[in-house]
GROMACS .gro file of C-alpha atoms in nm:
model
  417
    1UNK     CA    1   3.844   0.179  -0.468
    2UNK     CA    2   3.575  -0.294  -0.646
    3UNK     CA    3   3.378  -0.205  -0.377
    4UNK     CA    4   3.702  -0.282  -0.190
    5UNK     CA    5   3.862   0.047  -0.095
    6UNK     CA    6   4.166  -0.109  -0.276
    7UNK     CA    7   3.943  -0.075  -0.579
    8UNK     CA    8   3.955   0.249  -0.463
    9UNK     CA    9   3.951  -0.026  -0.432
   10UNK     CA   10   4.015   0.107  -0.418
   11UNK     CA   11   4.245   0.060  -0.135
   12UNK     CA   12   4.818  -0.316  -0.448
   13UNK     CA   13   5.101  -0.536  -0.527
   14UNK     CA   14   5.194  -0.895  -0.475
   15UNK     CA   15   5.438  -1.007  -0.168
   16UNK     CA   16   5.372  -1.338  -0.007
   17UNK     CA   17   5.460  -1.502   0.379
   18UNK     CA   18   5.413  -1.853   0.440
   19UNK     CA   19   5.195  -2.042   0.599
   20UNK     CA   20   5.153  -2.342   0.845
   21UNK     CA   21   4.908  -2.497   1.108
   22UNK     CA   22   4.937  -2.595   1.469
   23UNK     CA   23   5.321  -2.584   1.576
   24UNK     CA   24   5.497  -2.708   1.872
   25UNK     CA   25   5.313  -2.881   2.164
   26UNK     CA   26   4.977  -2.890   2.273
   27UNK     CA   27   4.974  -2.531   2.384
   28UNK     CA   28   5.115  -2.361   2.102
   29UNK     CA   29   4.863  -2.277   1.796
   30UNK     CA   30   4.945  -2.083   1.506
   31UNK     CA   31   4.706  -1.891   1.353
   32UNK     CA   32   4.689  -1.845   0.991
   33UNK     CA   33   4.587  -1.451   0.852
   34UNK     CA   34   4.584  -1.393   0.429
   35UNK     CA   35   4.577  -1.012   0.413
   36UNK     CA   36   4.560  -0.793   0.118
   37UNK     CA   37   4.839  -0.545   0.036
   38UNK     CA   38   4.741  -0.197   0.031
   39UNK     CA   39   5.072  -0.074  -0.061
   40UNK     CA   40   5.193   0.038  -0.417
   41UNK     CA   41   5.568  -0.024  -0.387
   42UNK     CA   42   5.765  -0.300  -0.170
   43UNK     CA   43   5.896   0.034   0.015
   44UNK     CA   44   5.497   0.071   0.230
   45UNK     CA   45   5.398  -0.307   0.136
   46UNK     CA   46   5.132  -0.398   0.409
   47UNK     CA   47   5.341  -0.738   0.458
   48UNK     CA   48   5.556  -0.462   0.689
   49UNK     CA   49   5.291  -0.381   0.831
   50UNK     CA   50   5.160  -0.699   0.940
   51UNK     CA   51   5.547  -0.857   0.996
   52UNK     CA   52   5.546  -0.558   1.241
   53UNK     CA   53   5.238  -0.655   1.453
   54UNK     CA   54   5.258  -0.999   1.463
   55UNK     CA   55   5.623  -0.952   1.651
   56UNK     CA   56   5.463  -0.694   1.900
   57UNK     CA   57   5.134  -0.958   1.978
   58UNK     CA   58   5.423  -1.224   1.952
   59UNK     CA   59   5.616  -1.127   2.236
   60UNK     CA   60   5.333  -1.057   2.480
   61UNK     CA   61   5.216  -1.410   2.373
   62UNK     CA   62   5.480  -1.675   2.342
   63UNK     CA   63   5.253  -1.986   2.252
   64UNK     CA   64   5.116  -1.795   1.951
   65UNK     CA   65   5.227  -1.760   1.652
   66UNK     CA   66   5.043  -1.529   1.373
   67UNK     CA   67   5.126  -1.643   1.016
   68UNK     CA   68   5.043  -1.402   0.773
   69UNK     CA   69   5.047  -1.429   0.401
   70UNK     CA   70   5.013  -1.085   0.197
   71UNK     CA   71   4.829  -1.084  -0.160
   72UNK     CA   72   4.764  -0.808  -0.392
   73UNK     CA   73   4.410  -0.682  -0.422
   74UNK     CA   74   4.412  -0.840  -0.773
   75UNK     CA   75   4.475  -1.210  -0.621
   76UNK     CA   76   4.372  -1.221  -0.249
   77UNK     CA   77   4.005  -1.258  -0.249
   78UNK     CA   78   4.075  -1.594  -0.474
   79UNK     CA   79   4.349  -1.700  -0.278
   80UNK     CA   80   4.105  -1.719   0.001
   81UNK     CA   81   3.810  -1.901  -0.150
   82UNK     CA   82   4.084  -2.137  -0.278
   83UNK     CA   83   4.204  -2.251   0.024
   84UNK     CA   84   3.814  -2.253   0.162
   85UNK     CA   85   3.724  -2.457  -0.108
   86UNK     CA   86   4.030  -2.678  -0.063
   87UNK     CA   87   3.894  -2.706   0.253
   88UNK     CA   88   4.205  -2.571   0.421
   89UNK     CA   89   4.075  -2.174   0.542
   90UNK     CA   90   4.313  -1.949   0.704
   91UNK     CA   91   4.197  -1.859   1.053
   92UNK     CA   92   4.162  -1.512   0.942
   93UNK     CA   93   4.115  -1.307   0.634
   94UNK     CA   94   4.152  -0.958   0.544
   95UNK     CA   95   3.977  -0.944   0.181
   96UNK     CA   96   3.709  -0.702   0.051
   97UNK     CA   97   3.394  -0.978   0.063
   98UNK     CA   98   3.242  -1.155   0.330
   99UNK     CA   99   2.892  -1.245   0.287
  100UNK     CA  100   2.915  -1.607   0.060
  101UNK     CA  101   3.104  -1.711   0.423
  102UNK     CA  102   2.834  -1.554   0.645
  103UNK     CA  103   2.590  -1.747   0.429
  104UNK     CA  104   2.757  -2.059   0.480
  105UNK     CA  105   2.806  -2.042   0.810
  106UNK     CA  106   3.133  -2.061   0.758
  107UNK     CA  107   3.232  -1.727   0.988
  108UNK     CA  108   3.235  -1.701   1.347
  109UNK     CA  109   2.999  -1.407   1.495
  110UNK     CA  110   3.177  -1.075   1.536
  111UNK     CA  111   3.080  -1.111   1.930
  112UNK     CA  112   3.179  -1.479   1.989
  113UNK     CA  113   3.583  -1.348   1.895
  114UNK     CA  114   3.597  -0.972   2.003
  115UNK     CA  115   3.573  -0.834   2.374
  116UNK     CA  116   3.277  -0.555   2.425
  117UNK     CA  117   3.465  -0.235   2.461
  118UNK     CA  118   3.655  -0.340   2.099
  119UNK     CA  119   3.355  -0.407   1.911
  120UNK     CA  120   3.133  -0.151   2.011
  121UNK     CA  121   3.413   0.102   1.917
  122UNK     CA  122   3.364   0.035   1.550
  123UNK     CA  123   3.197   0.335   1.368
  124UNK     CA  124   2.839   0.267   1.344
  125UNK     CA  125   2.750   0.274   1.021
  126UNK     CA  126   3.024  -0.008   0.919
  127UNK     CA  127   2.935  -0.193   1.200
  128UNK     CA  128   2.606  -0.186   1.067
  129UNK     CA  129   2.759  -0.291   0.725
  130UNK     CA  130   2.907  -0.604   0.843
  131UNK     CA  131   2.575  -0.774   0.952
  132UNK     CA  132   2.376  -1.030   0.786
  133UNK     CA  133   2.068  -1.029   0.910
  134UNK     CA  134   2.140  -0.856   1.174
  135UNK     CA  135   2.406  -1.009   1.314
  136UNK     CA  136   2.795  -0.848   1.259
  137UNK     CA  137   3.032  -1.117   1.048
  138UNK     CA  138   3.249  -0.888   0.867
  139UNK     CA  139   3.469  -0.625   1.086
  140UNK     CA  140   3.555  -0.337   0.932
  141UNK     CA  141   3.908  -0.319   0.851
  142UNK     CA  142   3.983  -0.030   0.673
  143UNK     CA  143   3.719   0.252   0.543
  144UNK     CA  144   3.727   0.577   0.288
  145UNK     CA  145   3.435   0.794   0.161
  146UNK     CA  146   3.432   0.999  -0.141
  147UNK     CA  147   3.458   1.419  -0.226
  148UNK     CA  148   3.466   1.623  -0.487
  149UNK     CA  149   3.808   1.719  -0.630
  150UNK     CA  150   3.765   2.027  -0.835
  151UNK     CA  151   4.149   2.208  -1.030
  152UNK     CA  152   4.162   2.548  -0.831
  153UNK     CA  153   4.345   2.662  -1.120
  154UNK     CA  154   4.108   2.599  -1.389
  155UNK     CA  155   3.867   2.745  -1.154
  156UNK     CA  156   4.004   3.094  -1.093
  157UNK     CA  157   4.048   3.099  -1.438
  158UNK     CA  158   3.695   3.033  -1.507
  159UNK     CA  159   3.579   3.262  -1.246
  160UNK     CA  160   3.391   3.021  -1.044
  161UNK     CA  161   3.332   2.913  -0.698
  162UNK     CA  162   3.317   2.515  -0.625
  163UNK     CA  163   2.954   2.357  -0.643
  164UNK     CA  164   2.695   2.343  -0.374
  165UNK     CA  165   2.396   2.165  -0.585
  166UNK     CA  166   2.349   1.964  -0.918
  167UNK     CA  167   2.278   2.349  -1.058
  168UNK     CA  168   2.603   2.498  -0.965
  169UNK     CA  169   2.774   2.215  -1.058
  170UNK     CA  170   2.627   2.254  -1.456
  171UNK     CA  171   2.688   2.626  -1.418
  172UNK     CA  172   3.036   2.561  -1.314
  173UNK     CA  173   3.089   2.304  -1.616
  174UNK     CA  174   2.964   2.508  -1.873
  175UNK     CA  175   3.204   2.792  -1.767
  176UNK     CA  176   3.492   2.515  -1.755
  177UNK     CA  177   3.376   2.399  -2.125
  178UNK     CA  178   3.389   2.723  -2.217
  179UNK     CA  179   3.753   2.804  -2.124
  180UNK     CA  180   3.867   2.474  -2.291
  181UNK     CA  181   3.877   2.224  -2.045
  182UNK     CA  182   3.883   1.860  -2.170
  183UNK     CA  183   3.652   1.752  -1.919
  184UNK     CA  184   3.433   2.006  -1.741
  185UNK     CA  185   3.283   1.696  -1.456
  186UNK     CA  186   3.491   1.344  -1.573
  187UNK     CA  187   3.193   1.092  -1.479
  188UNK     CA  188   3.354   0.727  -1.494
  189UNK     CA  189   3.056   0.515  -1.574
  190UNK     CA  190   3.332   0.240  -1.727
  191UNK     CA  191   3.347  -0.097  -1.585
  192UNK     CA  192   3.630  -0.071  -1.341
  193UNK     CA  193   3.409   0.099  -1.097
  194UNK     CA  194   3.084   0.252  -1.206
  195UNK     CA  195   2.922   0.104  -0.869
  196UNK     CA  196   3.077   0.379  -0.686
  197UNK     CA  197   3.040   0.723  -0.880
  198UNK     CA  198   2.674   0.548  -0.952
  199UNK     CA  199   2.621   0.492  -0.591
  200UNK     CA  200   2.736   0.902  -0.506
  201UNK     CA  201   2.539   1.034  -0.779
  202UNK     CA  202   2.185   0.814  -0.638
  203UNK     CA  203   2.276   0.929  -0.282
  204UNK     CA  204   2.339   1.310  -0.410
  205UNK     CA  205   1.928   1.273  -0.546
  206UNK     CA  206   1.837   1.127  -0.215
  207UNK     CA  207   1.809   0.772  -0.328
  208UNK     CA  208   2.044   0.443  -0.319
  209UNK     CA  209   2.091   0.099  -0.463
  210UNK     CA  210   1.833  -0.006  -0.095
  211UNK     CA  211   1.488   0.101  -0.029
  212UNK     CA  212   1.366   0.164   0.317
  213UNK     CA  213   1.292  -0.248   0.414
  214UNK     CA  214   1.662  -0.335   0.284
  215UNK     CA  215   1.539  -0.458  -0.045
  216UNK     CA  216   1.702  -0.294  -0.376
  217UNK     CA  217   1.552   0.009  -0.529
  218UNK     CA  218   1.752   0.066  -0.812
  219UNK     CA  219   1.470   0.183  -1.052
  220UNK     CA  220   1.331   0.441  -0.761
  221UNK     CA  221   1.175   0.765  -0.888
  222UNK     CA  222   1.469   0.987  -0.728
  223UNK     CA  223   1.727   0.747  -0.931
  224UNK     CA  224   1.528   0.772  -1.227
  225UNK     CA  225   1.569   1.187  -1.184
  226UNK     CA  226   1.921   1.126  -1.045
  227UNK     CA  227   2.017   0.940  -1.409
  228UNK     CA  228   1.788   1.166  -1.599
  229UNK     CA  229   1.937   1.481  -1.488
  230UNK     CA  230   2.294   1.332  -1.554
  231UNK     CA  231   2.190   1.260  -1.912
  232UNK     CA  232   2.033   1.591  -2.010
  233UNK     CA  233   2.176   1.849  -1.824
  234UNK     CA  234   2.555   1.712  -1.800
  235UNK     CA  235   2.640   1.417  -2.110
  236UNK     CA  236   2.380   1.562  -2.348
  237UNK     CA  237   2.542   1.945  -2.278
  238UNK     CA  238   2.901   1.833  -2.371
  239UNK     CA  239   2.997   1.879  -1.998
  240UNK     CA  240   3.188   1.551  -1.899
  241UNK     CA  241   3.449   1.538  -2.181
  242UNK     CA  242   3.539   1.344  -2.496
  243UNK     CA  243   3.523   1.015  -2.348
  244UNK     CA  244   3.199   0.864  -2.311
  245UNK     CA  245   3.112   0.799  -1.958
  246UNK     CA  246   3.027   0.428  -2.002
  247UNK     CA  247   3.369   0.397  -2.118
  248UNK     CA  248   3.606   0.604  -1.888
  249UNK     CA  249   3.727   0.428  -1.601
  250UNK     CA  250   3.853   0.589  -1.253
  251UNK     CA  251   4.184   0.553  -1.273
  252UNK     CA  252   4.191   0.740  -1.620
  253UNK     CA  253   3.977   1.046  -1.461
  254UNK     CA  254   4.256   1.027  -1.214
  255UNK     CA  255   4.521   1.031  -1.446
  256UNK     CA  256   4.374   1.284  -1.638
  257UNK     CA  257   4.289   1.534  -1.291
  258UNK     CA  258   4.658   1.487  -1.240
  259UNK     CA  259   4.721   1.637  -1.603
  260UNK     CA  260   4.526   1.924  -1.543
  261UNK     CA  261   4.243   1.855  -1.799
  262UNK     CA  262   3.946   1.783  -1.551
  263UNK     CA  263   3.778   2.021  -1.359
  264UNK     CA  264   3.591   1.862  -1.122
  265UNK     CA  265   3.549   1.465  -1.046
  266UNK     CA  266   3.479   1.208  -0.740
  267UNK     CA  267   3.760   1.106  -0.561
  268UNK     CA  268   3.893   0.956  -0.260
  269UNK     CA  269   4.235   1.013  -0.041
  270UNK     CA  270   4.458   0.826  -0.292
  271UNK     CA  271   4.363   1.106  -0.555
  272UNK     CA  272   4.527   1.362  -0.295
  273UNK     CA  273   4.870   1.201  -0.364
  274UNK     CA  274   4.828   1.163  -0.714
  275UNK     CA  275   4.743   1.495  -0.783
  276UNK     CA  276   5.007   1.669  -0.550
  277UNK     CA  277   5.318   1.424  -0.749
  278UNK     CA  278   5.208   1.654  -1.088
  279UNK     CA  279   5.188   1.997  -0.921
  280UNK     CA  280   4.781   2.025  -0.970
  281UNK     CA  281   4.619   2.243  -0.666
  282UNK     CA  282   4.305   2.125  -0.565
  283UNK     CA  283   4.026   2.167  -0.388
  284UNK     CA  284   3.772   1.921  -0.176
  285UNK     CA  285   3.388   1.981  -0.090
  286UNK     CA  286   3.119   1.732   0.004
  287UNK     CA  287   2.912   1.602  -0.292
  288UNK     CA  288   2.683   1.849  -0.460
  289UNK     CA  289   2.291   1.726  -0.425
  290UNK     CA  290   1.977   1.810  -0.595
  291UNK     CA  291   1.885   2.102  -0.365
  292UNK     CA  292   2.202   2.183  -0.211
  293UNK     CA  293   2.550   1.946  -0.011
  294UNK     CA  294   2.439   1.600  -0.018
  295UNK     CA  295   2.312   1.426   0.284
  296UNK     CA  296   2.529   1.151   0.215
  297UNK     CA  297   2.831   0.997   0.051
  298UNK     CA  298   2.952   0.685  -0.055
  299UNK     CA  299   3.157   0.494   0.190
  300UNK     CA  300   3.349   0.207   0.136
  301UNK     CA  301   3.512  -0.049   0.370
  302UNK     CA  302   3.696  -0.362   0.367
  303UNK     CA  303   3.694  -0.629   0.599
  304UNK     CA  304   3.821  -0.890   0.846
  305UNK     CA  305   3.632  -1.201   0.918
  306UNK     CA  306   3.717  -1.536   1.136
  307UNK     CA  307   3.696  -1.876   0.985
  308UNK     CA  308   3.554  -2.107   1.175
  309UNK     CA  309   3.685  -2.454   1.063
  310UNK     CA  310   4.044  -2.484   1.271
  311UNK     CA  311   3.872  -2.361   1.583
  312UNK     CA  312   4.117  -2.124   1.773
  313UNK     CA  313   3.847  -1.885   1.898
  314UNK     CA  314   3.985  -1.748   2.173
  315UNK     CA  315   4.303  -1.737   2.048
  316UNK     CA  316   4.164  -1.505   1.720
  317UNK     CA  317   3.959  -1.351   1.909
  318UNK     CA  318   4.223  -1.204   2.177
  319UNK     CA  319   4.453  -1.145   1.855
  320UNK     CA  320   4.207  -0.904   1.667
  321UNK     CA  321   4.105  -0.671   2.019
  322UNK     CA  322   4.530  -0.614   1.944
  323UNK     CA  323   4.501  -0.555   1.617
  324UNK     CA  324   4.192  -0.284   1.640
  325UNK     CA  325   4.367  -0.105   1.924
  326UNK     CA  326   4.388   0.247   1.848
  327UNK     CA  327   4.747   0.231   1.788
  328UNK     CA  328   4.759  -0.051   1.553
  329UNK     CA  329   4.429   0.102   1.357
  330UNK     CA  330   4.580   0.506   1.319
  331UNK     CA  331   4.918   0.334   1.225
  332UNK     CA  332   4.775   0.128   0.978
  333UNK     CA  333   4.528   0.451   0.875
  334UNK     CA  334   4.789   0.677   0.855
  335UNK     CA  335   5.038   0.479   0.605
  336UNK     CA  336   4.784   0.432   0.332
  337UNK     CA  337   4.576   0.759   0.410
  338UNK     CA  338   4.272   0.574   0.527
  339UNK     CA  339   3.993   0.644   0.747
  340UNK     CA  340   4.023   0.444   1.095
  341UNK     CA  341   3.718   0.225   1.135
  342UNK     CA  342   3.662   0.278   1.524
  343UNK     CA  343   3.520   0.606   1.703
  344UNK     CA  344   3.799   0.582   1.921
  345UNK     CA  345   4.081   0.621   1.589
  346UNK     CA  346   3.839   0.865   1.464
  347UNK     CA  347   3.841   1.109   1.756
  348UNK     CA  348   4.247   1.121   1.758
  349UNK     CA  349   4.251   1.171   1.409
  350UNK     CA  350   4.040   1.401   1.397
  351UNK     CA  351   4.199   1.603   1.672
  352UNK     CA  352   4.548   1.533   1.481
  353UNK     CA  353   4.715   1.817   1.300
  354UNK     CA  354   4.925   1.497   1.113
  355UNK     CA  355   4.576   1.379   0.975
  356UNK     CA  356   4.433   1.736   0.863
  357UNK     CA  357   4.452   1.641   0.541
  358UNK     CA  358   4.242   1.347   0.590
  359UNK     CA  359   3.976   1.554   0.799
  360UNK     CA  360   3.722   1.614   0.442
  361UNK     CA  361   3.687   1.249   0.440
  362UNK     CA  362   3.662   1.196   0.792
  363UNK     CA  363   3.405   1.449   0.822
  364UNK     CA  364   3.190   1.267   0.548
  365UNK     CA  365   3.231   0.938   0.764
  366UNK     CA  366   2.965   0.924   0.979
  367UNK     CA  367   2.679   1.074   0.690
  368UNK     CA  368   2.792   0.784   0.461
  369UNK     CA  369   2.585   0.508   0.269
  370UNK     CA  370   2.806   0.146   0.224
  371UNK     CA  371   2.701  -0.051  -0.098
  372UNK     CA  372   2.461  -0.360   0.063
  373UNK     CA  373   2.759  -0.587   0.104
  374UNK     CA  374   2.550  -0.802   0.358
  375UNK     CA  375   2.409  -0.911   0.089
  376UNK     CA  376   2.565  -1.245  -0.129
  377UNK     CA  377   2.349  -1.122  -0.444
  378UNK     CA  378   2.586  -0.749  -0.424
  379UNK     CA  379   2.837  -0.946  -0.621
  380UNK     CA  380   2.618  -0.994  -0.922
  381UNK     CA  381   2.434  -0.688  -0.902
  382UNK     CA  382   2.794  -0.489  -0.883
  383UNK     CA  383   2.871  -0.657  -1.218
  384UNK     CA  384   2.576  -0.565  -1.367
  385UNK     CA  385   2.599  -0.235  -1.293
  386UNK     CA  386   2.920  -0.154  -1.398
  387UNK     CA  387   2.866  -0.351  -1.738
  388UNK     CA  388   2.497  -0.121  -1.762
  389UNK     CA  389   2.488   0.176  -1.622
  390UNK     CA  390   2.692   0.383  -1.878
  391UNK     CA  391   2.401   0.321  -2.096
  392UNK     CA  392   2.167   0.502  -1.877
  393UNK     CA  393   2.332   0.831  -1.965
  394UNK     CA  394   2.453   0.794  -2.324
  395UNK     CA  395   2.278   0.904  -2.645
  396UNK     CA  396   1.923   0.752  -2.719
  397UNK     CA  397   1.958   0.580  -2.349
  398UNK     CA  398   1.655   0.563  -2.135
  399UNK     CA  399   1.743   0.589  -1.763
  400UNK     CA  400   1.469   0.440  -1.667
  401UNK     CA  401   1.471   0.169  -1.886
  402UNK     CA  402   1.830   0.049  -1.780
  403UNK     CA  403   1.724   0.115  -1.373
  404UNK     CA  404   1.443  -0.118  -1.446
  405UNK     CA  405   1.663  -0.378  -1.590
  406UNK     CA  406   1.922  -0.332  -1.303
  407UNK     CA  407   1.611  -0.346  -1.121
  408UNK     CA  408   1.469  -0.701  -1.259
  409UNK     CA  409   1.843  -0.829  -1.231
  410UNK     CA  410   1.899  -0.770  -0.846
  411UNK     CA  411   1.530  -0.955  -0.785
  412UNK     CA  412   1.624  -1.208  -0.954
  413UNK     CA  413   1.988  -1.207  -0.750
  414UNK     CA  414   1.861  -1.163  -0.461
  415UNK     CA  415   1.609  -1.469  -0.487
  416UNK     CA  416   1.855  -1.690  -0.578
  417UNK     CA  417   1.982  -1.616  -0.232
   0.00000   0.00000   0.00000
């Protein structure tokens, strides 16, 4: 959901706390936190959420105060590198970026603030996704993966049985084309969030937006099949619909699943919901791949990083093993129908008849691939992507040609470094 989950992102809506410094005598500190709102009404804002914990860590600790100030997704992550470049940080931040920090040293190390038993409960692979070089800056905050959504109903009419491989899923696309449905497979190359149905689709053909030594491989022979097979055997068929993909964004391949005119599509939990309000019955299986179920899926995470400048170490640091408690992280999971981002969350949930719904996703956790947000050269590279790819698949478009560009774009990114 943005490789935020809000841009699932994207994993908002604007409701704002204020915000102060040091308080009271020499013993009491506050500590400042900008968080983003995952919420979609002021009924399940996250500022609830937050107001909640900081009154339960509060009350245990009387010469703290937590100060939290709530942004939507479309105005946190500026808020913050405002107030950094005003040279006034908040001691924490809960935003969907933090590797310019990491690069500037402006971050404290995920091990100087968090005791051993908290951090080495966060799922591995967004563990691993919060290092720079190595070393963990970002904590995961909140995570989601990706599966594919297919209309039961359009389905049985069809006669078909959901997709196991790039094959079935054409076979299955040219049945739904030939029943009438608007769009057999929506692909949303637009620019809201190609990065992510690009980043499935490369995983699904075994490669990535990485190579093996953590340098970017976005012109690799399997993505070059990966984009080639997309253009012939799906866009050049007629099977993804009247929009071009370059041009349809997620949110309006959500919509248009909720309306009944899609057949199959990428989505993540929020799409559950969405569907469900409009009556559609739906389906979920892991990603089709070349030979068979991909061997991974997209996962996306946000994150929670420490500010350095106003000290307060300890004092963050004893605040965040509270807030990634198990508690605190399946509450906080569980109202926005996201995926907990420690092993020990995980297991509950996954035990949970309340979370069953959630279990697809969960399952598709620990086989998932994060887009390279260690790296401060992602940013650009996301951009370019989502302003290029959609040419990779349309009419006269050579996939490997735009790869190679994406390619030449992300050295030159990642020099600049």
């Amino acid at each position: 959901m943005a490789g935020t989950i809000a841009a699932v992102s994207a994993l908002g809506m604007t409701a704002v706390l204020g915000g102060c410094g040091i308080t009271g005598g020499s013993g009491d500190v506050t500590l400042k936190l900008v968080a983003a709102d995952y919420g979609d009404s002021a009924a399940n804002s996250s500022k609830k959420y937050w107001d909640k914990l900081a009154e339960e860590y509060e009350a245990d600790h009387p010469d703290v105060r937590i100060d939290v100030s709530v942004y939507s997704w479309n105005d946190v992550d500026r808020k913050v590198r405002e107030m950094v470049a005003a040279g006034d940080p908040p001691d924490m931040a809960q935003i969907g970026a933090y590797a310019d920090y990491a690069a500037k040293n402006q971050l404290y190390k995920a091990d100087d603030l968090l005791s051993i038993p908290v951090q080495a409960d966060f799922v591995g692979q967004l563990a691993s996704a919060g290092q720079v070089k190595g070393v963990q800056y970002g904590m995961p905050f909140a995570a989601s993966t990706r599966v594919l959504f297919y209309n039961k109903t359009l389905f049985a009419k069809a006669g078909i049985t959901p997709p196991e491989s790039w094959d079935d899923l054409a076979e299955d696309a040219e049945a739904l084309k030939a029943e009438g449905v608007k769009y057999p497979y929506a692909l949303p190359l637009g620019p809201e969030e190609a990065q992510a149905e690009t980043l499935q689709w490369m995983l699904s053909g075994g490669g990535g937006y990485t190579d093996s030594v953590d340098g970017y491989g976005i012109d690799s022979p399997e993505n070059i099949d990966t984009f080639s097979w997309l253009k012939n055997d799906l866009v050049g068929k007629g099977l993804v619909g009247p929009v071009a993909p370059g041009e349809l964004n997620r949110a309006d391949a959500f919509a248009a699943f909720a309306k009944g005119q899609v057949g199959m599509l990428n989505g993540h939990p929020s799409l559950m919901k969405i569907a469900e309000s409009k009556g559609v019955k739906y389906g979920m299986v892991p990603m089709p791949g070349k030979g068979g179920p991909s061997k991974s899926t997209l996962g996306v995470a946000d994150w929670m990083m420490a500010f350095r400048a106003n000290g307060h170490r300890d004092q963050v640091g004893d605040f965040l093993d509270f807030v990634y408690s198990e508690k605190n992280v399946l509450a906080f999971s569980r109202e926005y129908d996201l995926l907990p981002v420690t092993s020990s969350a995980s297991g509950t949930m996954a035990a949970s008849e309340e979370d069953r719904h959630l279990r697809p996703f969960l399952e598709e956790l620990l086989t998932s691939e994060l887009y390279p947000v260690g790296k401060t050269s992602w940013a650009d590279v996301s951009a370019q992507v989502k302003q290029q790819i959609g040419k990779a698949v349309a009419a006269g478009g050579s996939p490997s040609g735009v790869l190679g560009h994406l390619q030449a774009a992300a050295g030159r990114a990642e020099s600049a470094e």
